[in-house]
PDB file of C-alpha atoms in Angstrom:
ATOM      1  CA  UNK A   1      15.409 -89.977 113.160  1.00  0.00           C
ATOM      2  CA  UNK A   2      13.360 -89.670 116.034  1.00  0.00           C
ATOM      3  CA  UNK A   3      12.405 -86.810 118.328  1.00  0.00           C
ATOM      4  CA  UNK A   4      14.294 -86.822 121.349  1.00  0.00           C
ATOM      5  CA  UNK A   5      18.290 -87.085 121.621  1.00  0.00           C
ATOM      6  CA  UNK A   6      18.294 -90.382 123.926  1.00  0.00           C
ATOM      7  CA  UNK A   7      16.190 -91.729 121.067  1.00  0.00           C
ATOM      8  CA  UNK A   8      18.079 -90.469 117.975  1.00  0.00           C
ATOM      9  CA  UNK A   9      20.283 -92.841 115.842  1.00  0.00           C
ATOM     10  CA  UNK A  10      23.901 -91.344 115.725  1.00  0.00           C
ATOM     11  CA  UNK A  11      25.544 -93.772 113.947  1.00  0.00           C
ATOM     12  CA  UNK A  12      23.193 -93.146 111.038  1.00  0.00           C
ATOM     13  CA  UNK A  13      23.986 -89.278 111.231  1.00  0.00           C
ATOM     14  CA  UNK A  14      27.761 -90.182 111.542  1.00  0.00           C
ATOM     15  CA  UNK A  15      27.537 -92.244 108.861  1.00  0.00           C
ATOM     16  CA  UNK A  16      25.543 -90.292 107.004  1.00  0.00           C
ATOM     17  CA  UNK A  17      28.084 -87.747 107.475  1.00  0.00           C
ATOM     18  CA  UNK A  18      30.834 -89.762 106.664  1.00  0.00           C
ATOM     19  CA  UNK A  19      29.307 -90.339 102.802  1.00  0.00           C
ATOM     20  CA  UNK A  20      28.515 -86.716 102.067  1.00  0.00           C
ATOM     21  CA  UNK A  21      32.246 -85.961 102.248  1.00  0.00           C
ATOM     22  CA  UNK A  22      33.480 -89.159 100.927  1.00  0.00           C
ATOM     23  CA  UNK A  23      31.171 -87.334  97.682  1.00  0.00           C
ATOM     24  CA  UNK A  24      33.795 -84.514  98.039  1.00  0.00           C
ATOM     25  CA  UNK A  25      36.775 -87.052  98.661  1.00  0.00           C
ATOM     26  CA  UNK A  26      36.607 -90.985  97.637  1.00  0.00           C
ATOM     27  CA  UNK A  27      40.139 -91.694  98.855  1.00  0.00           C
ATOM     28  CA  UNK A  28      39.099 -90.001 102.675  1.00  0.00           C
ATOM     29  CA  UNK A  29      39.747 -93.731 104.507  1.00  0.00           C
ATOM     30  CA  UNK A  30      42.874 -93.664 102.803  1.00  0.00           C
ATOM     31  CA  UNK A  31      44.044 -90.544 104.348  1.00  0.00           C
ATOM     32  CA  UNK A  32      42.790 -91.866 107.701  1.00  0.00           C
ATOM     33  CA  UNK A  33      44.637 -95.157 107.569  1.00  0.00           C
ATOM     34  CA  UNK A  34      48.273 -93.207 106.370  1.00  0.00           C
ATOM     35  CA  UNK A  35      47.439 -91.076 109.517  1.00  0.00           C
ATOM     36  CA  UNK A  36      47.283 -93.901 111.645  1.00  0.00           C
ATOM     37  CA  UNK A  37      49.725 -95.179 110.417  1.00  0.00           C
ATOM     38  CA  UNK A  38      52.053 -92.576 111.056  1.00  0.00           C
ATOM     39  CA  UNK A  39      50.839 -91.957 114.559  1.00  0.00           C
ATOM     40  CA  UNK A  40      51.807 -95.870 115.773  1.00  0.00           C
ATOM     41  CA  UNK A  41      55.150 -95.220 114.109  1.00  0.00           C
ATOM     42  CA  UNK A  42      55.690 -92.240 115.505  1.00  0.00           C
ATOM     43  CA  UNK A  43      53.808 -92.404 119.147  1.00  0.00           C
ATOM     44  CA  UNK A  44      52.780 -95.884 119.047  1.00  0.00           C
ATOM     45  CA  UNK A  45      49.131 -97.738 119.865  1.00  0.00           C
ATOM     46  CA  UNK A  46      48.078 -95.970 123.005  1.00  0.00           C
ATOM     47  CA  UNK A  47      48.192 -92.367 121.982  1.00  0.00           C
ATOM     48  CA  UNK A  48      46.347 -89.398 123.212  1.00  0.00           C
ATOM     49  CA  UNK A  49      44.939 -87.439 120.665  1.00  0.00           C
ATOM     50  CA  UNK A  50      43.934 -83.864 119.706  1.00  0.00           C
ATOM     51  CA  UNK A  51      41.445 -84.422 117.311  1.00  0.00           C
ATOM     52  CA  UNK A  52      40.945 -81.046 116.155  1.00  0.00           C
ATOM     53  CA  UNK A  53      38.459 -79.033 114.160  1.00  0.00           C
ATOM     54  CA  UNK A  54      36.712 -82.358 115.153  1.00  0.00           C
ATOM     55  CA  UNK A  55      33.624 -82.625 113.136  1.00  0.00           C
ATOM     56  CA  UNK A  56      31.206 -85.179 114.175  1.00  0.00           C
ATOM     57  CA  UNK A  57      34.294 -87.438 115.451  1.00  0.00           C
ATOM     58  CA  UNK A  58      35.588 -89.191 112.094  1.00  0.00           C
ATOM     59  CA  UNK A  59      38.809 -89.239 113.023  1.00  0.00           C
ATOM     60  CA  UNK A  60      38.380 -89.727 116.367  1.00  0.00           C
ATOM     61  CA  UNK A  61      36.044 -92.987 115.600  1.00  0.00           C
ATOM     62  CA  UNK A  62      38.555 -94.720 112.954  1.00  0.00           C
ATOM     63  CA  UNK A  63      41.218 -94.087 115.711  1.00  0.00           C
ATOM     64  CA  UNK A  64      39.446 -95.777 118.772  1.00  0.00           C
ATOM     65  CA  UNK A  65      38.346 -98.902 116.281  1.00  0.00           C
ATOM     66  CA  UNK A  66      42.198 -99.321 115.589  1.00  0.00           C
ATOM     67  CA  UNK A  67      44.054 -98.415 118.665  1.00  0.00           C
ATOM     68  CA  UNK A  68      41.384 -99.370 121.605  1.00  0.00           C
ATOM     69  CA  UNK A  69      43.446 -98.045 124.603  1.00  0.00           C
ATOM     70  CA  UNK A  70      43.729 -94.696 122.630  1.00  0.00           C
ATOM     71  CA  UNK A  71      41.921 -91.226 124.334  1.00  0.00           C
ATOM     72  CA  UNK A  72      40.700 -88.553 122.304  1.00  0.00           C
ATOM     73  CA  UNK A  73      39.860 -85.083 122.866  1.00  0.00           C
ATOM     74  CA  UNK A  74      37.872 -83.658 119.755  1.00  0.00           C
ATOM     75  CA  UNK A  75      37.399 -79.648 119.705  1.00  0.00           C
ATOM     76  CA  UNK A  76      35.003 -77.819 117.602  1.00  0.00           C
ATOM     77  CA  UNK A  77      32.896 -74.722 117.503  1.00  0.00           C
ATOM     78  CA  UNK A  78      29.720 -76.347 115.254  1.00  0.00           C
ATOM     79  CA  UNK A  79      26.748 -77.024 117.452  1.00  0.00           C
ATOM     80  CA  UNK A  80      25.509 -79.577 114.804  1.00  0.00           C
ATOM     81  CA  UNK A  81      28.268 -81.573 114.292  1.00  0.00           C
ATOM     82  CA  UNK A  82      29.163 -81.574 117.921  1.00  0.00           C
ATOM     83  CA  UNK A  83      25.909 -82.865 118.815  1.00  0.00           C
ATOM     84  CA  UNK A  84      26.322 -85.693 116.310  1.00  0.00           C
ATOM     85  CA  UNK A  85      29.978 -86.577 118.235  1.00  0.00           C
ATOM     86  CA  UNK A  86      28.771 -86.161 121.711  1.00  0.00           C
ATOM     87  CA  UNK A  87      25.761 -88.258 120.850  1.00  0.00           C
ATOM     88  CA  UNK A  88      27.481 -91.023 118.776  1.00  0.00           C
ATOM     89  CA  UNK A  89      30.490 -91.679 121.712  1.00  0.00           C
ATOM     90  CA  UNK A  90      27.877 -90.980 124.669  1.00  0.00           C
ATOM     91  CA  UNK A  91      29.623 -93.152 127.682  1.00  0.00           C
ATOM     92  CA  UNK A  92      32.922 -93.804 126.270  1.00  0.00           C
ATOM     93  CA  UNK A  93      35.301 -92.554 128.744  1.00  0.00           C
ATOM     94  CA  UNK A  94      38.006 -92.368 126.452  1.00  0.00           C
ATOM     95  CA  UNK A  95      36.155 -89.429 124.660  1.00  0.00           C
ATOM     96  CA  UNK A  96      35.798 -85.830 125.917  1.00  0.00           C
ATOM     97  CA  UNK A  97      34.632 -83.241 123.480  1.00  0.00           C
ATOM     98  CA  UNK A  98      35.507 -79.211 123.781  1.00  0.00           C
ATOM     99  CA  UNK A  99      33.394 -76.273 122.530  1.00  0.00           C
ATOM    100  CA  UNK A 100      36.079 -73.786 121.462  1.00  0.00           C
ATOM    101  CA  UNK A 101      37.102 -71.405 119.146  1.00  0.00           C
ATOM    102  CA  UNK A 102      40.197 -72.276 117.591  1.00  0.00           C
ATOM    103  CA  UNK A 103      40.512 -68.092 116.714  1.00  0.00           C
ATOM    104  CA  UNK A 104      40.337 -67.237 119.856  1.00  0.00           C
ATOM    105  CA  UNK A 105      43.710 -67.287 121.912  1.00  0.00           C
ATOM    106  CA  UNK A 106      42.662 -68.870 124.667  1.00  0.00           C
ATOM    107  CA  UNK A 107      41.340 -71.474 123.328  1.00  0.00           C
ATOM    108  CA  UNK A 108      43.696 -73.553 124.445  1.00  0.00           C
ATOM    109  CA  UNK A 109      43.187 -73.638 128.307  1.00  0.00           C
ATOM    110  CA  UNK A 110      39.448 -75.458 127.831  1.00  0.00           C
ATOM    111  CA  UNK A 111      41.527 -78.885 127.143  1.00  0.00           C
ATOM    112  CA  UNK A 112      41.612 -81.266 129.264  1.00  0.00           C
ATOM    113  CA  UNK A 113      45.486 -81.916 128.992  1.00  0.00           C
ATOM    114  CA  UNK A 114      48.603 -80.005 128.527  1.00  0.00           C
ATOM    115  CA  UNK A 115      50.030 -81.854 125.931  1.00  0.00           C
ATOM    116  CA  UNK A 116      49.207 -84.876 123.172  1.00  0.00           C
ATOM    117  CA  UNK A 117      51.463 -87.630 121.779  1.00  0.00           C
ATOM    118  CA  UNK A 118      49.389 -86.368 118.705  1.00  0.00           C
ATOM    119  CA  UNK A 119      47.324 -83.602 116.903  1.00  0.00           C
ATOM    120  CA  UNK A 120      45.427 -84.731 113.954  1.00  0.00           C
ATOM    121  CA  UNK A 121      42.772 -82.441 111.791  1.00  0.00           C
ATOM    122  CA  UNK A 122      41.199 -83.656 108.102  1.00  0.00           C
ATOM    123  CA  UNK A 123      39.236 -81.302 106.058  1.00  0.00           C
ATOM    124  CA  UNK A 124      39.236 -78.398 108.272  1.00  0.00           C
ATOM    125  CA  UNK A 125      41.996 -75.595 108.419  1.00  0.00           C
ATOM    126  CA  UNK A 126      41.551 -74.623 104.893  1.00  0.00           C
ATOM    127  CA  UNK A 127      38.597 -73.064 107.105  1.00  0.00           C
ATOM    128  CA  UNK A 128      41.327 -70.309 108.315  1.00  0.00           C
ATOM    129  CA  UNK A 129      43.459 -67.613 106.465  1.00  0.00           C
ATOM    130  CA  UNK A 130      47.113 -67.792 106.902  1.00  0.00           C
ATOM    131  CA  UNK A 131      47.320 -65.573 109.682  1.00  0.00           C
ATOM    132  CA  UNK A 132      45.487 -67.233 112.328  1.00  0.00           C
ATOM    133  CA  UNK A 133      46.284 -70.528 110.730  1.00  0.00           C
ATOM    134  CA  UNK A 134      50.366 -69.320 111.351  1.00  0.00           C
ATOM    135  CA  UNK A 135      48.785 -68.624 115.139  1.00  0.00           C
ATOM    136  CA  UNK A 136      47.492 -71.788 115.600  1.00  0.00           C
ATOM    137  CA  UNK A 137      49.866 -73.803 114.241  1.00  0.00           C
ATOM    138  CA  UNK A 138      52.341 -72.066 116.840  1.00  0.00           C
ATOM    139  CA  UNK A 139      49.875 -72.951 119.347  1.00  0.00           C
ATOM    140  CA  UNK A 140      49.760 -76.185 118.424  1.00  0.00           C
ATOM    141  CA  UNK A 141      53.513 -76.446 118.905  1.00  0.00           C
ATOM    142  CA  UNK A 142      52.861 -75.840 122.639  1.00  0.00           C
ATOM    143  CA  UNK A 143      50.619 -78.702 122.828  1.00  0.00           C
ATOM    144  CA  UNK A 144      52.667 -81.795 120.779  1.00  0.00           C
ATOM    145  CA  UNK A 145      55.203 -83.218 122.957  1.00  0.00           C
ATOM    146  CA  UNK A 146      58.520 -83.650 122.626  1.00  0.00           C
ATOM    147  CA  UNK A 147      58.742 -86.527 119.985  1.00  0.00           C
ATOM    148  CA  UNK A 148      54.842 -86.383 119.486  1.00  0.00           C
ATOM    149  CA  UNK A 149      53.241 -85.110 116.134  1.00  0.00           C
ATOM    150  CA  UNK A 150      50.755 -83.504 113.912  1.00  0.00           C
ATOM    151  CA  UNK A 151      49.208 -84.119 111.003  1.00  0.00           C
ATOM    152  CA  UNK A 152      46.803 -81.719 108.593  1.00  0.00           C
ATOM    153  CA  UNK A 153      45.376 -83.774 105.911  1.00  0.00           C
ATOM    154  CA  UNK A 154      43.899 -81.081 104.009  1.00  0.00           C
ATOM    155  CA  UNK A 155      43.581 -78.734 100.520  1.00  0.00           C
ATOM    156  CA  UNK A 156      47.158 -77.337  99.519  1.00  0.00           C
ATOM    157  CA  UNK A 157      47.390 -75.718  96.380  1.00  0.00           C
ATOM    158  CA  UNK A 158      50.185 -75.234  94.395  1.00  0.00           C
ATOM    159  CA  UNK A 159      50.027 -72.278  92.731  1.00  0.00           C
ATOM    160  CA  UNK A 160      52.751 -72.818  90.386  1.00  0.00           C
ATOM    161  CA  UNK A 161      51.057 -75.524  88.339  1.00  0.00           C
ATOM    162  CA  UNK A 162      47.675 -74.176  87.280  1.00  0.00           C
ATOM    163  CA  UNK A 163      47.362 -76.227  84.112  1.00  0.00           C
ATOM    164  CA  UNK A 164      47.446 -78.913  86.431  1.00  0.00           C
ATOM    165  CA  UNK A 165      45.507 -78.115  88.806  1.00  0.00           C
ATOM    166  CA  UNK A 166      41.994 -76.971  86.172  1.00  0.00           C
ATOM    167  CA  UNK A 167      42.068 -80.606  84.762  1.00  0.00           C
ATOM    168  CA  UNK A 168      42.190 -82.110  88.275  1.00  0.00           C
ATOM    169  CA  UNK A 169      39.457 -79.776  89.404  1.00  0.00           C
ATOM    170  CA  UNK A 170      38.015 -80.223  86.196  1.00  0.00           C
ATOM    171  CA  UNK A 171      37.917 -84.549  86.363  1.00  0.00           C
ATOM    172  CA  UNK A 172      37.149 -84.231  90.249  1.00  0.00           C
ATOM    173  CA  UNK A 173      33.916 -82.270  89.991  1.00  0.00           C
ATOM    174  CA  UNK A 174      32.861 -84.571  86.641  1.00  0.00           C
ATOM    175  CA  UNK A 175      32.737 -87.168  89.027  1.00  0.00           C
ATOM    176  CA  UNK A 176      31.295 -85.484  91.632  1.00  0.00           C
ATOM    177  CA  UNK A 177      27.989 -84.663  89.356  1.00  0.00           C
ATOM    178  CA  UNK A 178      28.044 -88.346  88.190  1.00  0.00           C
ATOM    179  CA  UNK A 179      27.719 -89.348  91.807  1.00  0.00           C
ATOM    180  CA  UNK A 180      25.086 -86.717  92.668  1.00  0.00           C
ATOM    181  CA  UNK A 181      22.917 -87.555  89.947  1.00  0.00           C
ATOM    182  CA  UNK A 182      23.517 -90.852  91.268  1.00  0.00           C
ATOM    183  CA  UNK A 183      21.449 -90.095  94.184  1.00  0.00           C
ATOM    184  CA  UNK A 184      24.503 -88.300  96.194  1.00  0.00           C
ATOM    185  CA  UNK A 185      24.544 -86.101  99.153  1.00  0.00           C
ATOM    186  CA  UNK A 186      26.390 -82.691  98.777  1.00  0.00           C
ATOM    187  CA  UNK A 187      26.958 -80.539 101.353  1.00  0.00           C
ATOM    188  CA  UNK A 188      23.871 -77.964 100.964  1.00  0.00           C
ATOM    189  CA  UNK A 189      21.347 -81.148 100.804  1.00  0.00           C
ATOM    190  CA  UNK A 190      22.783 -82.951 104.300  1.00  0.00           C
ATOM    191  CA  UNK A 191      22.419 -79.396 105.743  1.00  0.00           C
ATOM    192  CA  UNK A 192      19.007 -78.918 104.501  1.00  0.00           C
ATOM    193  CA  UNK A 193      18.250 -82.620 106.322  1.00  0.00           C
ATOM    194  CA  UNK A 194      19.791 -81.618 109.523  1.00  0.00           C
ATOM    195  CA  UNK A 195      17.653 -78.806 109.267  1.00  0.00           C
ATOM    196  CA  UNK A 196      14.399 -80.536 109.388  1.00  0.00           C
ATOM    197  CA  UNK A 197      15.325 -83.042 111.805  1.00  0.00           C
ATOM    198  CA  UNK A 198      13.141 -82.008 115.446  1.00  0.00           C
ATOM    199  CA  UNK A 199      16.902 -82.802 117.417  1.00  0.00           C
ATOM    200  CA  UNK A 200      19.643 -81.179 115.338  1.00  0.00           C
ATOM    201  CA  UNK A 201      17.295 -78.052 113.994  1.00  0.00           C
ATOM    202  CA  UNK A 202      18.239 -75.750 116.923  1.00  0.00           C
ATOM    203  CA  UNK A 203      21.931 -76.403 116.660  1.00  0.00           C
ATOM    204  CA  UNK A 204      21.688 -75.995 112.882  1.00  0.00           C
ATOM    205  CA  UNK A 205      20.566 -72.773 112.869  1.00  0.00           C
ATOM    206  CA  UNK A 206      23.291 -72.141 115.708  1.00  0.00           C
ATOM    207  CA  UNK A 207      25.765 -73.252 113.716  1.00  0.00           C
ATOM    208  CA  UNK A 208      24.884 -71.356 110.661  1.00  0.00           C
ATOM    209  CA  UNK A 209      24.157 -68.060 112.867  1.00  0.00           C
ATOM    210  CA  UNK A 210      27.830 -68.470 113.662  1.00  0.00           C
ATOM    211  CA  UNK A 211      29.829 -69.697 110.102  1.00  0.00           C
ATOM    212  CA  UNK A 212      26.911 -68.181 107.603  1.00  0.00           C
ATOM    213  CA  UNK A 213      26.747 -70.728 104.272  1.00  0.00           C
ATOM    214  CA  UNK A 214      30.573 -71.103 103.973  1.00  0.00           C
ATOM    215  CA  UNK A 215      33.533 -69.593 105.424  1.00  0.00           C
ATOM    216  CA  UNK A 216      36.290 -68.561 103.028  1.00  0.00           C
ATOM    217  CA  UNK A 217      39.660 -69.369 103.944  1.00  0.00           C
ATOM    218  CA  UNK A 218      42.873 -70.001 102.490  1.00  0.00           C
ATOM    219  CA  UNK A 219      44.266 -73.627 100.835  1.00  0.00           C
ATOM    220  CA  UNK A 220      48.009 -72.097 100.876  1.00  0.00           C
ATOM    221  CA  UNK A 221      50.639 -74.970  99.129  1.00  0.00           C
ATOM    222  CA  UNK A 222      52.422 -78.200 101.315  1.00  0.00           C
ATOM    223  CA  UNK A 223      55.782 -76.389 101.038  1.00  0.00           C
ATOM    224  CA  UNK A 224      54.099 -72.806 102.968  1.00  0.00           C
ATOM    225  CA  UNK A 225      52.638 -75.636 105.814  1.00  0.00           C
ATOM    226  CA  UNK A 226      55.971 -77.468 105.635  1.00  0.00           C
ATOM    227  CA  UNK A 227      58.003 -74.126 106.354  1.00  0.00           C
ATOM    228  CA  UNK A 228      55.536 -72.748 108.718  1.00  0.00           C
ATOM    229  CA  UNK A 229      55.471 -75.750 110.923  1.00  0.00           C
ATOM    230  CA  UNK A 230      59.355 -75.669 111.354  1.00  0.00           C
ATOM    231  CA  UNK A 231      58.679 -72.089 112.331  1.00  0.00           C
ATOM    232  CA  UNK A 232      56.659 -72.753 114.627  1.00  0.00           C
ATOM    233  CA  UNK A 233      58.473 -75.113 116.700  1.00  0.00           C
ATOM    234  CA  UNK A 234      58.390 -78.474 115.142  1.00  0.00           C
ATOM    235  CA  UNK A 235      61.833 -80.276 113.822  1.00  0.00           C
ATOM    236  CA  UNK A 236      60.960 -82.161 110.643  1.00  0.00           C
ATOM    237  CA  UNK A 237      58.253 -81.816 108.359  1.00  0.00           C
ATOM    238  CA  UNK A 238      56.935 -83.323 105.457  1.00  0.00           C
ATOM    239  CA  UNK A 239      54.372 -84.848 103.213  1.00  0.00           C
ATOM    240  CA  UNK A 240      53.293 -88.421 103.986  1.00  0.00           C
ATOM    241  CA  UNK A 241      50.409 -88.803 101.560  1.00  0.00           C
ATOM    242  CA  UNK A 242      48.868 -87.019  98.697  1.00  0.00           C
ATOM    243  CA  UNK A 243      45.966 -86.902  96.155  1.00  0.00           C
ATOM    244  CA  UNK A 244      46.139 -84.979  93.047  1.00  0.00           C
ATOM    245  CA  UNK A 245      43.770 -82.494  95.083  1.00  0.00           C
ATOM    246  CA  UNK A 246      45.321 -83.365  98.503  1.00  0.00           C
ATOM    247  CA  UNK A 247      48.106 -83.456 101.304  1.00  0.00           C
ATOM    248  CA  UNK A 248      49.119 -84.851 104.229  1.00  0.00           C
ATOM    249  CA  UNK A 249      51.665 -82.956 106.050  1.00  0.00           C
ATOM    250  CA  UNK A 250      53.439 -84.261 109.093  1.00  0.00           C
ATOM    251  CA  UNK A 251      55.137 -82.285 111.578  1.00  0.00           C
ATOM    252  CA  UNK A 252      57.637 -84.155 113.950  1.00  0.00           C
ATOM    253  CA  UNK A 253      57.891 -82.059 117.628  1.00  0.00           C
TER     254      UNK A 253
END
């Protein structure tokens, strides 16, 4: 990594990225490509997207490389990560980036548009306890068209099978220290590199001013997303694609 952001290789931070979580998740493509998936079904190739809780633009990157004529609008509050995005899709028009708070209610009037054909988020709502995640998710509802979609590929627990879930914890994490021993990234030791490096140091220590080391939310079940997303405003819901650890849930507008 070099010292100045014009100079700075992106697509080795994205990627970079992109393997520390696959540590915490080795079938993340797959959840990407059922997402897709469900988004030409449902919207077809030429969506616009709400790529929220954005990251460093995962989703948004596996969804330009299969749909071309797609736009995306990624929203985030990390410094770091956004940096990453902003840096790795620097002069593609069909990528604008938000700095928002998805807490705050009016977060919403900093997009660009007034509605998607789709909202998709990986990895990042389990961020939220229920109550603001209820909020948002009726926020969201404002935002999907009629006919468009959402999808929250994320943690949902089921608290009613906890023999279950200890030995899929238990296996999951087994291979998780094979793989770090292995030479893996985990989360504190791509932080710690991020840290160190002269272009993403300040927005580092931005972003950690603002979430601290971890912030604890809530991984509530797919049947408590299901029902709160018909709540909200959306007309079907359901799983399309699950891990032992992991759900998809779709919500038809």
């Amino acid at each position: 990594m070099t010292e100045t952001a014009a100079g700075t290789d992106w697509r080795a931070w994205q990627e970079s990225w992109d393997r520390q979580q696959e540590w915490y998740m080795p079938d993340r493509e797959e959840r990407f490509r059922v997402m897709l998936d469900m988004v030409e079904a449902v919207v077809g190739p030429e969506p616009r997207v709400l790529d929220l809780a954005c990251g460093t633009g995962s989703i948004t990157d596996r969804l330009l490389r299969r749909f071309p004529a797609a736009t995306s609008t990624g929203v985030d509050l990390d410094p770091a990560l956004l940096a990453i995005a902003r840096g790795y899709f620097a002069g593609d028009g069909r990528v604008s980036f938000v700095t928002a708070d998805l807490a705050d209610p009016g977060w919403t009037r900093l997009l660009p548009y007034g509605s998607y054909d789709a909202v998709l988020t990986a990895t990042a709502l389990h961020w939220l306890p229920v109550g603001p995640l209820t909020t948002l998710y009726g926020q969201l509802a404002g935002l999907v068209r009629d006919g468009g979609v959402l999808m929250n590929a994320d943690h949902m627990t089921d608290l009613g099978t906890p023999r279950i879930n200890a030995a899929e914890r238990a296996h999951r994490h087994a291979a998780m220290d094979r793989a770090k021993a292995a030479g893996a990234l985990d989360w504190s030791d791509w932080w710690d590199l991020a840290a160190k490096d002269p272009v993403l140091a300040a927005p580092t220590a931005e972003r950690f001013a603002i979430y601290g080391e971890h912030a604890d939310g809530d991984t509530p079940s797919a049947e408590w997303h299901m029902r709160t997303l018909r709540e909200s405003g959306f007309s079907e819901t359901r799983p399309v694609w699950a891990s032992p650890s992991d759900t998809v849930v779709l919500a038809l507008k």
